[in-house]
Short mmCIF file of C-alpha atoms (C1' of nucleotides) in Angstrom, two decimals:
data_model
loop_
_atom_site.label_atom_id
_atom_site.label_comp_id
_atom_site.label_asym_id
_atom_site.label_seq_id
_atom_site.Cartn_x
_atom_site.Cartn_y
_atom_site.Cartn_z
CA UNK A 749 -85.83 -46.05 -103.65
CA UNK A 750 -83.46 -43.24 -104.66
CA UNK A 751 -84.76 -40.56 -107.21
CA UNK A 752 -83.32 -40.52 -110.71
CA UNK A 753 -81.05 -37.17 -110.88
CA UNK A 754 -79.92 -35.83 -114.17
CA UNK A 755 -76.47 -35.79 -114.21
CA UNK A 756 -75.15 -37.90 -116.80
CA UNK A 757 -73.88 -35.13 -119.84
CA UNK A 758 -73.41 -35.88 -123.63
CA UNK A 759 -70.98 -33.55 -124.56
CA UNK A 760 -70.19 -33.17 -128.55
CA UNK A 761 -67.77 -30.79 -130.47
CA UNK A 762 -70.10 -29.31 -133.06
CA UNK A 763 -68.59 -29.57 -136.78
CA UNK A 764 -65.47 -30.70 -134.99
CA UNK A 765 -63.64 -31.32 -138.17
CA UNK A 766 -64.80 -28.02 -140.15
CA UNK A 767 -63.93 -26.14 -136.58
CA UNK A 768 -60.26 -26.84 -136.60
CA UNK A 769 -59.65 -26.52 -139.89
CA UNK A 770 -61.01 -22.87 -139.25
CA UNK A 771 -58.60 -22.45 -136.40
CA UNK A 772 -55.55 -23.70 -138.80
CA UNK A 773 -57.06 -20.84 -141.87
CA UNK A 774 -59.09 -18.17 -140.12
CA UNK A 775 -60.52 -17.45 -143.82
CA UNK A 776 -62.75 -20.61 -143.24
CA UNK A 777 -65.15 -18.59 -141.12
CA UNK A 778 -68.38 -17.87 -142.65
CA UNK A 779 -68.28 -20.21 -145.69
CA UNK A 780 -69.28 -23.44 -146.69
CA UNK A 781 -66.91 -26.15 -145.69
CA UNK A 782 -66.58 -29.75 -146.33
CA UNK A 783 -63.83 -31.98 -145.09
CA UNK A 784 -63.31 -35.68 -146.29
CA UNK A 785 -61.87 -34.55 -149.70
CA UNK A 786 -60.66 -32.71 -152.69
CA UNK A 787 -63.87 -31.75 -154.68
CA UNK A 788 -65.78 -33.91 -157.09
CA UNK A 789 -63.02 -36.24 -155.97
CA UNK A 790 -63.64 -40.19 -154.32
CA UNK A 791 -64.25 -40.43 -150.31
CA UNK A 792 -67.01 -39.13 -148.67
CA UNK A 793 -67.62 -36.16 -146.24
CA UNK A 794 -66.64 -36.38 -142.60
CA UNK A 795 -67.84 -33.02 -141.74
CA UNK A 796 -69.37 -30.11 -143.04
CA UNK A 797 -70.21 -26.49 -141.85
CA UNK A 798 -73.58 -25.42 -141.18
CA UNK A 799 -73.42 -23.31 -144.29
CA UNK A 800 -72.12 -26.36 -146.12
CA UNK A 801 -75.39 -28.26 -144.65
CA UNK A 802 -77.87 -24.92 -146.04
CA UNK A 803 -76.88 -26.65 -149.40
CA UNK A 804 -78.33 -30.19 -148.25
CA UNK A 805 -74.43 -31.37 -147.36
CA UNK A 806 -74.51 -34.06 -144.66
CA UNK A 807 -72.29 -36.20 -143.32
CA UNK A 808 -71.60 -39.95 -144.53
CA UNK A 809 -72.48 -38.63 -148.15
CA UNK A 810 -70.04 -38.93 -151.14
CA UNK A 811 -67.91 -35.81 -152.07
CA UNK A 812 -68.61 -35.99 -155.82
CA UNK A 813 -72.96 -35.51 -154.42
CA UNK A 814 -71.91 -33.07 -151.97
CA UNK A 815 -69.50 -31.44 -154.69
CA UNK A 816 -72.93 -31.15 -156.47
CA UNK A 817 -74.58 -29.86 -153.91
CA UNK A 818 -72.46 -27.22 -153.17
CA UNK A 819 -70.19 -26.72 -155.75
CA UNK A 820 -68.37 -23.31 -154.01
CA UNK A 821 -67.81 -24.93 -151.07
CA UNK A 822 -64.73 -25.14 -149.85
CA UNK A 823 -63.56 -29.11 -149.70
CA UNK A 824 -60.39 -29.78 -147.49
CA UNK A 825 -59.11 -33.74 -147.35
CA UNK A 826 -58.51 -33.14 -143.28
CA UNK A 827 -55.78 -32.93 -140.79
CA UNK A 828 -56.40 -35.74 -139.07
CA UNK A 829 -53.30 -35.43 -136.19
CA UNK A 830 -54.77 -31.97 -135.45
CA UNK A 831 -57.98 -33.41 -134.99
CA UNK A 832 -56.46 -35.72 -132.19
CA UNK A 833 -54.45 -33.28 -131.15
CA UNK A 834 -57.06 -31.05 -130.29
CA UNK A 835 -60.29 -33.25 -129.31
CA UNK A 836 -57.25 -34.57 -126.57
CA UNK A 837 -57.14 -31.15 -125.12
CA UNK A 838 -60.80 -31.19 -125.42
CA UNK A 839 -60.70 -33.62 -123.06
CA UNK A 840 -58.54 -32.16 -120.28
CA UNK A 841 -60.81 -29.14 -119.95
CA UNK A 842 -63.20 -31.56 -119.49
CA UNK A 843 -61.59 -33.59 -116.49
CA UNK A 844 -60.95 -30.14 -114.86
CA UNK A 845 -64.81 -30.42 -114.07
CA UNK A 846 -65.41 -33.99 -113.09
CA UNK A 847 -63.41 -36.75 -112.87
CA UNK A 848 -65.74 -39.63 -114.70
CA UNK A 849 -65.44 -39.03 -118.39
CA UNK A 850 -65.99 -41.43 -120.92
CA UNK A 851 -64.85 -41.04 -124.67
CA UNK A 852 -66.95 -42.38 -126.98
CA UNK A 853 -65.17 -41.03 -130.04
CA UNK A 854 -62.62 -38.17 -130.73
CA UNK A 855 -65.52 -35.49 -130.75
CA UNK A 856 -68.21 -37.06 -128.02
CA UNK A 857 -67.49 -37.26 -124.35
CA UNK A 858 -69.97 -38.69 -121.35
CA UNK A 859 -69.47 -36.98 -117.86
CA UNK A 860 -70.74 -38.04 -114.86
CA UNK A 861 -71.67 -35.56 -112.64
CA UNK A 862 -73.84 -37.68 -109.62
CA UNK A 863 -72.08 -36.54 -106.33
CA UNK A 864 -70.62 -33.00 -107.77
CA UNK A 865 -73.25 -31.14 -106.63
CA UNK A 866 -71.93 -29.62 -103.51
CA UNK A 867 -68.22 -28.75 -104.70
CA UNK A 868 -69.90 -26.54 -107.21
CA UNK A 869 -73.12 -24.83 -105.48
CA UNK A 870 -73.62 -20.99 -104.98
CA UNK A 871 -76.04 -19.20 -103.77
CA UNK A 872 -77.52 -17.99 -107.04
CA UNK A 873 -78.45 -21.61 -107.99
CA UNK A 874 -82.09 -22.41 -107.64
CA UNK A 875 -81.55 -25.98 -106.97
CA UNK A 876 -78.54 -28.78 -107.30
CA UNK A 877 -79.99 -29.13 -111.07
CA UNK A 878 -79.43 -25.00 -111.94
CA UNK A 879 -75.38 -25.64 -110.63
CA UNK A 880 -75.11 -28.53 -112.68
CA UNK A 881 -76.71 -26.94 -115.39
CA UNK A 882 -74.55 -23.72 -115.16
CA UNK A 883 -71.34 -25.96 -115.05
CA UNK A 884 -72.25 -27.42 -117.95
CA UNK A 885 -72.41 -23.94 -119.67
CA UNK A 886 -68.92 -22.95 -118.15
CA UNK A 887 -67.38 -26.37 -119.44
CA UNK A 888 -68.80 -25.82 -123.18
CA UNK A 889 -67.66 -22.00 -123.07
CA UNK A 890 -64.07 -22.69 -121.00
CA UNK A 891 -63.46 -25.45 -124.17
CA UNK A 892 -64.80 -22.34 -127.25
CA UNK A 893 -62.62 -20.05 -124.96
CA UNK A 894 -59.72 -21.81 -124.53
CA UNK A 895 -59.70 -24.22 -128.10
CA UNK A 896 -61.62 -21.46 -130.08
CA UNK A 897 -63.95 -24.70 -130.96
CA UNK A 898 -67.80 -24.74 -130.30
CA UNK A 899 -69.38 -27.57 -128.08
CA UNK A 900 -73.00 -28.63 -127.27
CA UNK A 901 -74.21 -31.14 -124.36
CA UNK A 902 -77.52 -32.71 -123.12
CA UNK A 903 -77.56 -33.52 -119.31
CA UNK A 904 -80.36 -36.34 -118.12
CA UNK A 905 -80.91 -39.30 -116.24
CA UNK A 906 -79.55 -41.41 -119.14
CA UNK A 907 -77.02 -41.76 -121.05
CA UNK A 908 -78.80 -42.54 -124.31
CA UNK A 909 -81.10 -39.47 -123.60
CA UNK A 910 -78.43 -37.42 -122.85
CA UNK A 911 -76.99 -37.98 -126.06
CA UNK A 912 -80.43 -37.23 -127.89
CA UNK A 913 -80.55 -34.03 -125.39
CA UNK A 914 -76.99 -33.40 -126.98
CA UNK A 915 -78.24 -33.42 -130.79
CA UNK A 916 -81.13 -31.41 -130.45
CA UNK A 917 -79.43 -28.65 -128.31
CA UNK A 918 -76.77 -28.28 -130.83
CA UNK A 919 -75.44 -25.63 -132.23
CA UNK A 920 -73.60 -24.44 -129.22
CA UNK A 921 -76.31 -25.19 -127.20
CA UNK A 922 -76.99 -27.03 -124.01
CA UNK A 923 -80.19 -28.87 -123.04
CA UNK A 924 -81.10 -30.42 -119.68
CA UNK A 925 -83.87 -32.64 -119.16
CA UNK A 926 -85.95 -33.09 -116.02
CA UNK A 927 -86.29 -36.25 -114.21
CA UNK A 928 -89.98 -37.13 -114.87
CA UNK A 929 -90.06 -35.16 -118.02
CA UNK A 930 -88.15 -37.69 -120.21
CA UNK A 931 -90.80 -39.96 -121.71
CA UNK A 932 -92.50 -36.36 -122.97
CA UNK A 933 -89.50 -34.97 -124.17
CA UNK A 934 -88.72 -38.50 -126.26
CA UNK A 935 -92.41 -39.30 -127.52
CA UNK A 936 -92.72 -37.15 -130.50
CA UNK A 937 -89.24 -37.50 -131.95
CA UNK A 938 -88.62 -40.30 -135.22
CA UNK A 939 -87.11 -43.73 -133.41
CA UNK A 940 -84.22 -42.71 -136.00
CA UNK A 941 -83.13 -39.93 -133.35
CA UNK A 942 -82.47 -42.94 -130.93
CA UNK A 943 -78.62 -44.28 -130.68
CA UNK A 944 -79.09 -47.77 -131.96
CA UNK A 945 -81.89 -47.20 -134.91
CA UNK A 946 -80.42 -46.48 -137.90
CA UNK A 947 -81.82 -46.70 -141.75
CA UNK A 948 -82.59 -50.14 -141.60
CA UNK A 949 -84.03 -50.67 -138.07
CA UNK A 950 -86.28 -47.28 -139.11
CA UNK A 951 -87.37 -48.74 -142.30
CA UNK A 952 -89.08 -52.23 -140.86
CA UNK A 953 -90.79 -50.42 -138.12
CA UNK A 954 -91.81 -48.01 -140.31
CA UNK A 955 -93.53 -50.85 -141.99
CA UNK A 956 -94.94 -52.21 -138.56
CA UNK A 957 -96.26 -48.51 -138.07
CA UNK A 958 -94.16 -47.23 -135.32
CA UNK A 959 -92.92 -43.75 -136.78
CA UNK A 960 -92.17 -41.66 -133.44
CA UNK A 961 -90.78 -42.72 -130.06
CA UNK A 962 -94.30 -42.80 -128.58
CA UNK A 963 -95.13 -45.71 -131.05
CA UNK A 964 -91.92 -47.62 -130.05
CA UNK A 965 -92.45 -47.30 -126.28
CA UNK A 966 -95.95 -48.65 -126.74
CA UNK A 967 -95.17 -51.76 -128.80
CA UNK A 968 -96.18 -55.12 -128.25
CA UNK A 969 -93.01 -57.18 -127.78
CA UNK A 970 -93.54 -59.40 -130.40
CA UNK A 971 -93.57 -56.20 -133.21
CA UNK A 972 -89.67 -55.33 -132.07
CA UNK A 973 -88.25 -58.82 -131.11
CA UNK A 974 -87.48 -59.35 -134.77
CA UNK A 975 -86.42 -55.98 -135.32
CA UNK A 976 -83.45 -55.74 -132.12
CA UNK A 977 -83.03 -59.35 -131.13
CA UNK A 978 -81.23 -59.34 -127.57
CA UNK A 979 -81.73 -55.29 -127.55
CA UNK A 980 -85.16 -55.13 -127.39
CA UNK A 981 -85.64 -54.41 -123.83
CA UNK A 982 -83.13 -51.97 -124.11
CA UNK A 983 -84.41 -50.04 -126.63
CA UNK A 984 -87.39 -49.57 -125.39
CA UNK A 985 -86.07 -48.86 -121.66
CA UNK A 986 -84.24 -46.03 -123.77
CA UNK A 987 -87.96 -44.88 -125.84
CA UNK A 988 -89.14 -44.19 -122.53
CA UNK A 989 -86.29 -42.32 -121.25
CA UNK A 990 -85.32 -44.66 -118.69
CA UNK A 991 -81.97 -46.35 -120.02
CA UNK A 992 -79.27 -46.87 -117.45
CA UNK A 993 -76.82 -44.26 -115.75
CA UNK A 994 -73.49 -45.95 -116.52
CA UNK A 995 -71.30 -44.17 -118.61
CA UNK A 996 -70.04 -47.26 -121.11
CA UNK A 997 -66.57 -48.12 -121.73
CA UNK A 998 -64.09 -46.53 -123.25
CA UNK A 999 -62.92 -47.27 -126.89
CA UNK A 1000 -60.41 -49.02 -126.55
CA UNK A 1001 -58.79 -47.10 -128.83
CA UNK A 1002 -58.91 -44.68 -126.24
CA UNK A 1003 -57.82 -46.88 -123.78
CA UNK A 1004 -53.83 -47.26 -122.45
CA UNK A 1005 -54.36 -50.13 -121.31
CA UNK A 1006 -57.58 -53.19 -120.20
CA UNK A 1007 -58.13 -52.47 -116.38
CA UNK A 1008 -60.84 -54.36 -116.48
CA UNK A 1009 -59.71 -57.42 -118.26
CA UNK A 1010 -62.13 -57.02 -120.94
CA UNK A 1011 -61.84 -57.73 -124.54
CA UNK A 1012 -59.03 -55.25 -126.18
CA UNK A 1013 -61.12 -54.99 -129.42
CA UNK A 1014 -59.75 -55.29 -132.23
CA UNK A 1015 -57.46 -53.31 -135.20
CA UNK A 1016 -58.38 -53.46 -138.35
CA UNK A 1017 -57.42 -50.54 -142.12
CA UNK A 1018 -58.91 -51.14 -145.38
CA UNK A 1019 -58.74 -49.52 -148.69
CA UNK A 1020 -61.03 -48.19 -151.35
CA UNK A 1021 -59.17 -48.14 -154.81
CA UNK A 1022 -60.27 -45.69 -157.67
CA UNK A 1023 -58.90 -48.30 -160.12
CA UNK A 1024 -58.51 -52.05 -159.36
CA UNK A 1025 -55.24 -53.66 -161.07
CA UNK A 1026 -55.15 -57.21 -159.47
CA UNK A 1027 -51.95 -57.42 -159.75
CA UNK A 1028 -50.85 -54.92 -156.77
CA UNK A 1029 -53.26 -56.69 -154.76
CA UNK A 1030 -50.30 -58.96 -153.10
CA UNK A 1031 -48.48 -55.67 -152.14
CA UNK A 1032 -51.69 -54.15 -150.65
CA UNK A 1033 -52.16 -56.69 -148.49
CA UNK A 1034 -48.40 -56.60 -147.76
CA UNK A 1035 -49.04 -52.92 -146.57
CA UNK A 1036 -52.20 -53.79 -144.88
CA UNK A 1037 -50.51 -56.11 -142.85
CA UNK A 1038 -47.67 -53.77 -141.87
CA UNK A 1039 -50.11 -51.36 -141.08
CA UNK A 1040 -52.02 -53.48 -138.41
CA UNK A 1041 -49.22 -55.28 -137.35
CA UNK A 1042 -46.83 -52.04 -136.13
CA UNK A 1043 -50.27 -50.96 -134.67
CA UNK A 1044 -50.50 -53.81 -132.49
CA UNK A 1045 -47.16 -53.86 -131.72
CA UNK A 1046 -47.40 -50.05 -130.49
CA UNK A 1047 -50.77 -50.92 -128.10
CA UNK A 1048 -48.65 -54.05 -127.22
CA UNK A 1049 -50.75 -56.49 -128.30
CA UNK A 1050 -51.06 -59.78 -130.64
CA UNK A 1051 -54.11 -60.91 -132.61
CA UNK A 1052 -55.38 -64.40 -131.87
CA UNK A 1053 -57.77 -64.11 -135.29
CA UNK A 1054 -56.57 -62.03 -138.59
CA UNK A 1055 -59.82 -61.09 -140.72
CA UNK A 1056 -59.44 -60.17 -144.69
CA UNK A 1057 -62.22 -58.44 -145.99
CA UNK A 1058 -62.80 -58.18 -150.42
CA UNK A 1059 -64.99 -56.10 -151.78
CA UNK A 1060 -66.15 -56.47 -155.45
CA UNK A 1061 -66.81 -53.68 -157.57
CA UNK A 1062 -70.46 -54.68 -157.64
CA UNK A 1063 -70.48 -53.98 -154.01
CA UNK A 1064 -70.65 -57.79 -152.71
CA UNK A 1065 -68.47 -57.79 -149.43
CA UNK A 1066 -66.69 -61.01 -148.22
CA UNK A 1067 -65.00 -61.43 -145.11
CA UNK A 1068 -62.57 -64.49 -144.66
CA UNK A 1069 -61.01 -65.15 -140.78
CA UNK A 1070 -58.90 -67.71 -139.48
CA UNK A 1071 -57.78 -68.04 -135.62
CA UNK A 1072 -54.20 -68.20 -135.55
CA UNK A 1073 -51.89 -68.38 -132.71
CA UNK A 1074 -51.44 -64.87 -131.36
CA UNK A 1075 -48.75 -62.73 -132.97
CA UNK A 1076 -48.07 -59.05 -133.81
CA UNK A 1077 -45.24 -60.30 -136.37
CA UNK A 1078 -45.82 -58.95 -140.30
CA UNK A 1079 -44.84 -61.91 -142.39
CA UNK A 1080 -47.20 -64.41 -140.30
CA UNK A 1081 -49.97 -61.42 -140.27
CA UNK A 1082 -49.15 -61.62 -144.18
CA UNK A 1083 -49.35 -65.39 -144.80
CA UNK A 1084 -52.43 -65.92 -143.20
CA UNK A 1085 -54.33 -63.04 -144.74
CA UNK A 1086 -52.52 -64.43 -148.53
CA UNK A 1087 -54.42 -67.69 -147.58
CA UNK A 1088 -57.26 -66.13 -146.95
CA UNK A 1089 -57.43 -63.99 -149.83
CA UNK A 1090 -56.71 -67.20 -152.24
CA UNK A 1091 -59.99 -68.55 -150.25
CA UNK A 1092 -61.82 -65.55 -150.94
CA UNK A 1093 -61.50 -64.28 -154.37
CA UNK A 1094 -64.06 -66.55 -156.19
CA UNK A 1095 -65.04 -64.08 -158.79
CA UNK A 1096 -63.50 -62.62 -161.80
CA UNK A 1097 -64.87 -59.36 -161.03
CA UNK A 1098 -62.38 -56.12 -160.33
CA UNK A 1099 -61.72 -55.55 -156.62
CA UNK A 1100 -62.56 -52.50 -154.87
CA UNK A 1101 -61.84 -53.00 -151.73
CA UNK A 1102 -59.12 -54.98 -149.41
CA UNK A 1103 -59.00 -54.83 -145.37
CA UNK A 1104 -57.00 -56.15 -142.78
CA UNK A 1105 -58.59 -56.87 -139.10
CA UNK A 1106 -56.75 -58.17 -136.15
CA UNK A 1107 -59.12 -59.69 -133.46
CA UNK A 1108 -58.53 -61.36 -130.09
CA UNK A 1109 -56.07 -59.45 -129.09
CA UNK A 1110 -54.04 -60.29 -126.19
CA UNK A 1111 -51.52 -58.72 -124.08
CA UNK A 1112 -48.18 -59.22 -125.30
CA UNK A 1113 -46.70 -59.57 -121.37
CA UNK A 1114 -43.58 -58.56 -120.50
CA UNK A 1115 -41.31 -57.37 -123.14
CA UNK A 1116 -38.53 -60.01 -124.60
CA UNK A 1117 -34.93 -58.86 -125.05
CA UNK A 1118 -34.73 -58.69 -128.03
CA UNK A 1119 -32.13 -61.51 -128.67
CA UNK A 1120 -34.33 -64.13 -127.30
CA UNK A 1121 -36.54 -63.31 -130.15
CA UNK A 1122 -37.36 -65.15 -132.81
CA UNK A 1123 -36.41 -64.07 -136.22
CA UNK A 1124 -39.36 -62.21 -137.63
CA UNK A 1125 -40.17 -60.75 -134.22
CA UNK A 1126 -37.17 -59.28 -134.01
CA UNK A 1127 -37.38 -58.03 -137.35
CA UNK A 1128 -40.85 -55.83 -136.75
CA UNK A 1129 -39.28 -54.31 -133.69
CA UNK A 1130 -35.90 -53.50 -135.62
CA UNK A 1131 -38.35 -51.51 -138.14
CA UNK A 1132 -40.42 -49.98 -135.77
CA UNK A 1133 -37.17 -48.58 -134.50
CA UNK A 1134 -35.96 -46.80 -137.62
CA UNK A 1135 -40.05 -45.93 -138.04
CA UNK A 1136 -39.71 -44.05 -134.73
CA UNK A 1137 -37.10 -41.91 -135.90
CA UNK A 1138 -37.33 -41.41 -139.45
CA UNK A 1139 -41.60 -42.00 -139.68
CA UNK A 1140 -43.24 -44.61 -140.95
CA UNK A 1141 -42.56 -44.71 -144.20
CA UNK A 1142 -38.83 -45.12 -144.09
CA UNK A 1143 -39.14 -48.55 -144.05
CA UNK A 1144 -41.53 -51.40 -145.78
CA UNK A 1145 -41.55 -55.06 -146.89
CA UNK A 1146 -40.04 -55.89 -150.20
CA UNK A 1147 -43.57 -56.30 -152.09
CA UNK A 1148 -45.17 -52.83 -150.46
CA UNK A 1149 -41.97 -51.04 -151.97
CA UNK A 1150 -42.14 -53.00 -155.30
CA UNK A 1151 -45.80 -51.62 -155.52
CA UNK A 1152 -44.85 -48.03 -154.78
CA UNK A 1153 -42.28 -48.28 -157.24
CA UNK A 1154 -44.17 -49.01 -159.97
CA UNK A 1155 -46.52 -46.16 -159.09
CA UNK A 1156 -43.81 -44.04 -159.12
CA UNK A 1157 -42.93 -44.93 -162.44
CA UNK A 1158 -46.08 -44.93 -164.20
"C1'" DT B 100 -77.88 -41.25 -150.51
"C1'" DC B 101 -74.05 -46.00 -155.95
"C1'" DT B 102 -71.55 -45.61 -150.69
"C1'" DG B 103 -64.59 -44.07 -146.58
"C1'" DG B 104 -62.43 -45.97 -142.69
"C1'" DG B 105 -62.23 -46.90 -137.93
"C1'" DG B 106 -64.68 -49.47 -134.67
"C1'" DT B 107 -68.59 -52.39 -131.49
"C1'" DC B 108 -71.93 -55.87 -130.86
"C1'" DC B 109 -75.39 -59.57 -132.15
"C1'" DT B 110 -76.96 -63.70 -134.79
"C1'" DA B 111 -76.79 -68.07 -136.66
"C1'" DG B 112 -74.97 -72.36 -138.40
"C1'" DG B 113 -71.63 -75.92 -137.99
"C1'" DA B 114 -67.86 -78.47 -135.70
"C1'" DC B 115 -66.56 -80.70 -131.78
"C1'" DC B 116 -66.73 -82.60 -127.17
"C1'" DC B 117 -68.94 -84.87 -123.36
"C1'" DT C 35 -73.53 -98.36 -134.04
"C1'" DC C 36 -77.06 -95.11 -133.35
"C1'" DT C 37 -79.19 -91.59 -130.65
"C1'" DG C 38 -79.99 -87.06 -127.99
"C1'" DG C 39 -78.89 -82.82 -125.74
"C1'" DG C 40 -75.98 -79.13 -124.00
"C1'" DG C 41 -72.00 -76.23 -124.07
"C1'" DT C 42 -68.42 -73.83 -126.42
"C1'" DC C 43 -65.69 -72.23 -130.07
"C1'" DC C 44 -65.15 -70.80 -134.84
"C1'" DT C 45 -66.65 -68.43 -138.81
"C1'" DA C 46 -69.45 -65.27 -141.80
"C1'" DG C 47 -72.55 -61.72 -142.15
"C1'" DG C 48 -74.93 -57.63 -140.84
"C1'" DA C 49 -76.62 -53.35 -138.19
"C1'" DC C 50 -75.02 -49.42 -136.15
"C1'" DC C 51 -71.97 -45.41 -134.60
"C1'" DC C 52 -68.79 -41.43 -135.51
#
DNA sequence: TCTGGGGTCCTAGGACCC
DNA sequence: TCTGGGGTCCTAGGACCC
């Protein structure tokens, strides 16, 4: 039987939005930050500072709350193209110290460090645990010396433990736990601290009486099976701190390419409207569709299923999908999703929200010439062309720019 | 916690085929 | 014509994550 090493690191940028918005205005530093919007406006917050947080700011809440909360904070709407920008070179310092990393999002990385032990030893370290351990520390400090932003990591047997490791060590802080000392490390934390419980999960065991991890790890089968359905062994492998060692796969959003022939996932943008006037909904949609469409068409893929989804101002959200055979082409994107749309709006009520999701995506294969294309394929590539050079908004379908207009206007 | 936008994965019912 | 069971795909909804 082989022993269960710790190696497997969690490795989050802490505050990653609020931290490079204070390396783009030094002035940041010290006060209360929140990024997702412009105060007491719509959205909601993305990231704030840990002075931000003193005021009860957390993440996920609205801006107009959070403007509330802390009403001298300063609110920024985000750079998002820095924020790639920067959690990519994030990620080459961290492929300087070990060549398995998996990211999970743009500020959360998994390393895998089984097997590194030897290239890294000195004589200083106590055991193969202390190097790993202390290159850990050098990766997190080599990333807030290099970037200028702050990083924490947990390093365990697991990767769902080293992600809890990861949350509880932060700010800037790294946490390693023991093989052996996982199910005592887990047993007095909420389930809620657990990947894969959120609010809803937390509130029916709460009901059942299982409150900490201890509780979870203990109950009967029967107790979770309605709560996790096909995760239920997993979850509770993961109470007890004995989840697997494999890292996950990639987003594929963070992924060139499908090595491994599995599914390509999917693309999908929505919209949340201040003010619903059903009449632009036609050339929303239209843009929706461009949207997803010159998406796929960059990732070089087509979309075997197009999803609408409608959200009524009373909060009741419909989805509507249809398989359709697999294109990356705007005006077919556009005429299935308008047939959808006619299936889906039932109600009289205003609309607050419209989204457009392409599914079973394919790979496109090699690329046609582009005279042997067919009209409206040929079309999207012409505008993706003038998009490459003069940016994306240079060019749009008649009813987006109709819709623009009349903004304009008004 | 009156709630954005990008995703992943699971469930469950119905259609359809053999 | 009716019956049953299994497999698979499609569709809609929902929980969760960052």
């Amino acid at each position: 039987m082989t022993t269960r090493r710790a190696r497997l690191c969690c490795l989050d940028l802490d505050t990653f939005f609020v931290s490079v918005e204070r390396l783009l205005d030094p002035g940041l530093h010290g006060v209360a930050v929140v990024v997702g919007g412009h105060k007491g406006g719509r959205g909601v917050v993305t990231s704030a500072s840990y002075e931000a947080r003193a005021f009860g700011v957390r993440s996920g809440m609205s801006i107009r709350d959070a403007s509330a909360l802390a009403p001298d904070a300063v609110f920024l709407p985000g750079h998002h193209e820095q924020y790639t920008s920067y959690s990519r070179r994030a990620r080459e310092i961290v492929e300087r110290f070990s060549p398995t990393v998996v990211a999970a999002s743009i500020d959360e990385q998994y390393v895998d460090f089984h097997g590194c032990e030897s290239l890294y030893r000195k004589a200083e370290d106590a055991d193969d645990d202390a190097t790993i351990l202390r290159v850990v520390r050098t990766m997190t400090k080599t990333i807030d010396d290099e970037l200028g932003l702050p990083a924490s990591a947990g390093i365990a047997t697991s990767k769902s433990l080293a992600k809890v490791a990861c949350t509880l060590a932060k700010p800037r802080g790294v946490r390693f736990v023991r093989p052996g000392e996982e199910e005592a490390f887990l047993a007095p934390l909420p389930v809620r601290k657990l990947p894969g419980i959120g609010p809803v999960s937390e509130a029916k065991l709460a009901r059942a009486g299982i409150v900490t991890l201890a509780d979870l790890a203990r109950a009967p089968d029967a107790l979770l099976r309605p709560v996790f359905g096909a995760y239920t062994a997993g979850i509770r492998r993961d109470a007890r701190g004995l989840g697997g060692a494999d890292l996950g796969r990639e987003r594929p959003a963070f992924r060139e390419h499908d090595p491994r022939g599995l599914s390509l996932g999917s693309i999908s943008n929505e919209r949340t409207f201040a003010e619903t006037s059903a009449s632009d909904t036609a050339s929303i949609l239209c843009g929706l569709c461009e949207r997803v469409c010159a998406r796929a068409r960059s990732r070089g893929v087509r979309a075997g299923c197009v999803t609408l989804r409608l959200r009524y101002s009373d909060f009741e959200t419909i989805t509507r999908s249809r398989s359709i055979a697999p294109t990356n082409v705007d005006v077919e994107v556009h005429c299935a999703v308008l047939a959808l749309y006619r299936r889906a709006r039932t109600r009289r009520l205003p609309v607050r929200l419209l989204g457009v999701a392409l599914s079973k995506l394919s790979l496109e294969g090699p690329q046609l010439q582009l005279p042997a294309m067919d009209g409206g394929a040929r079309r999207a590539r012409t505008i993706d062309a003038v998009r490459e050079k003069y940016g994306y908004d240079a060019l749009h379908l008649a009813t987006t720019t109709e819709r623009s207009k009349r903004r304009s206007a008004s």
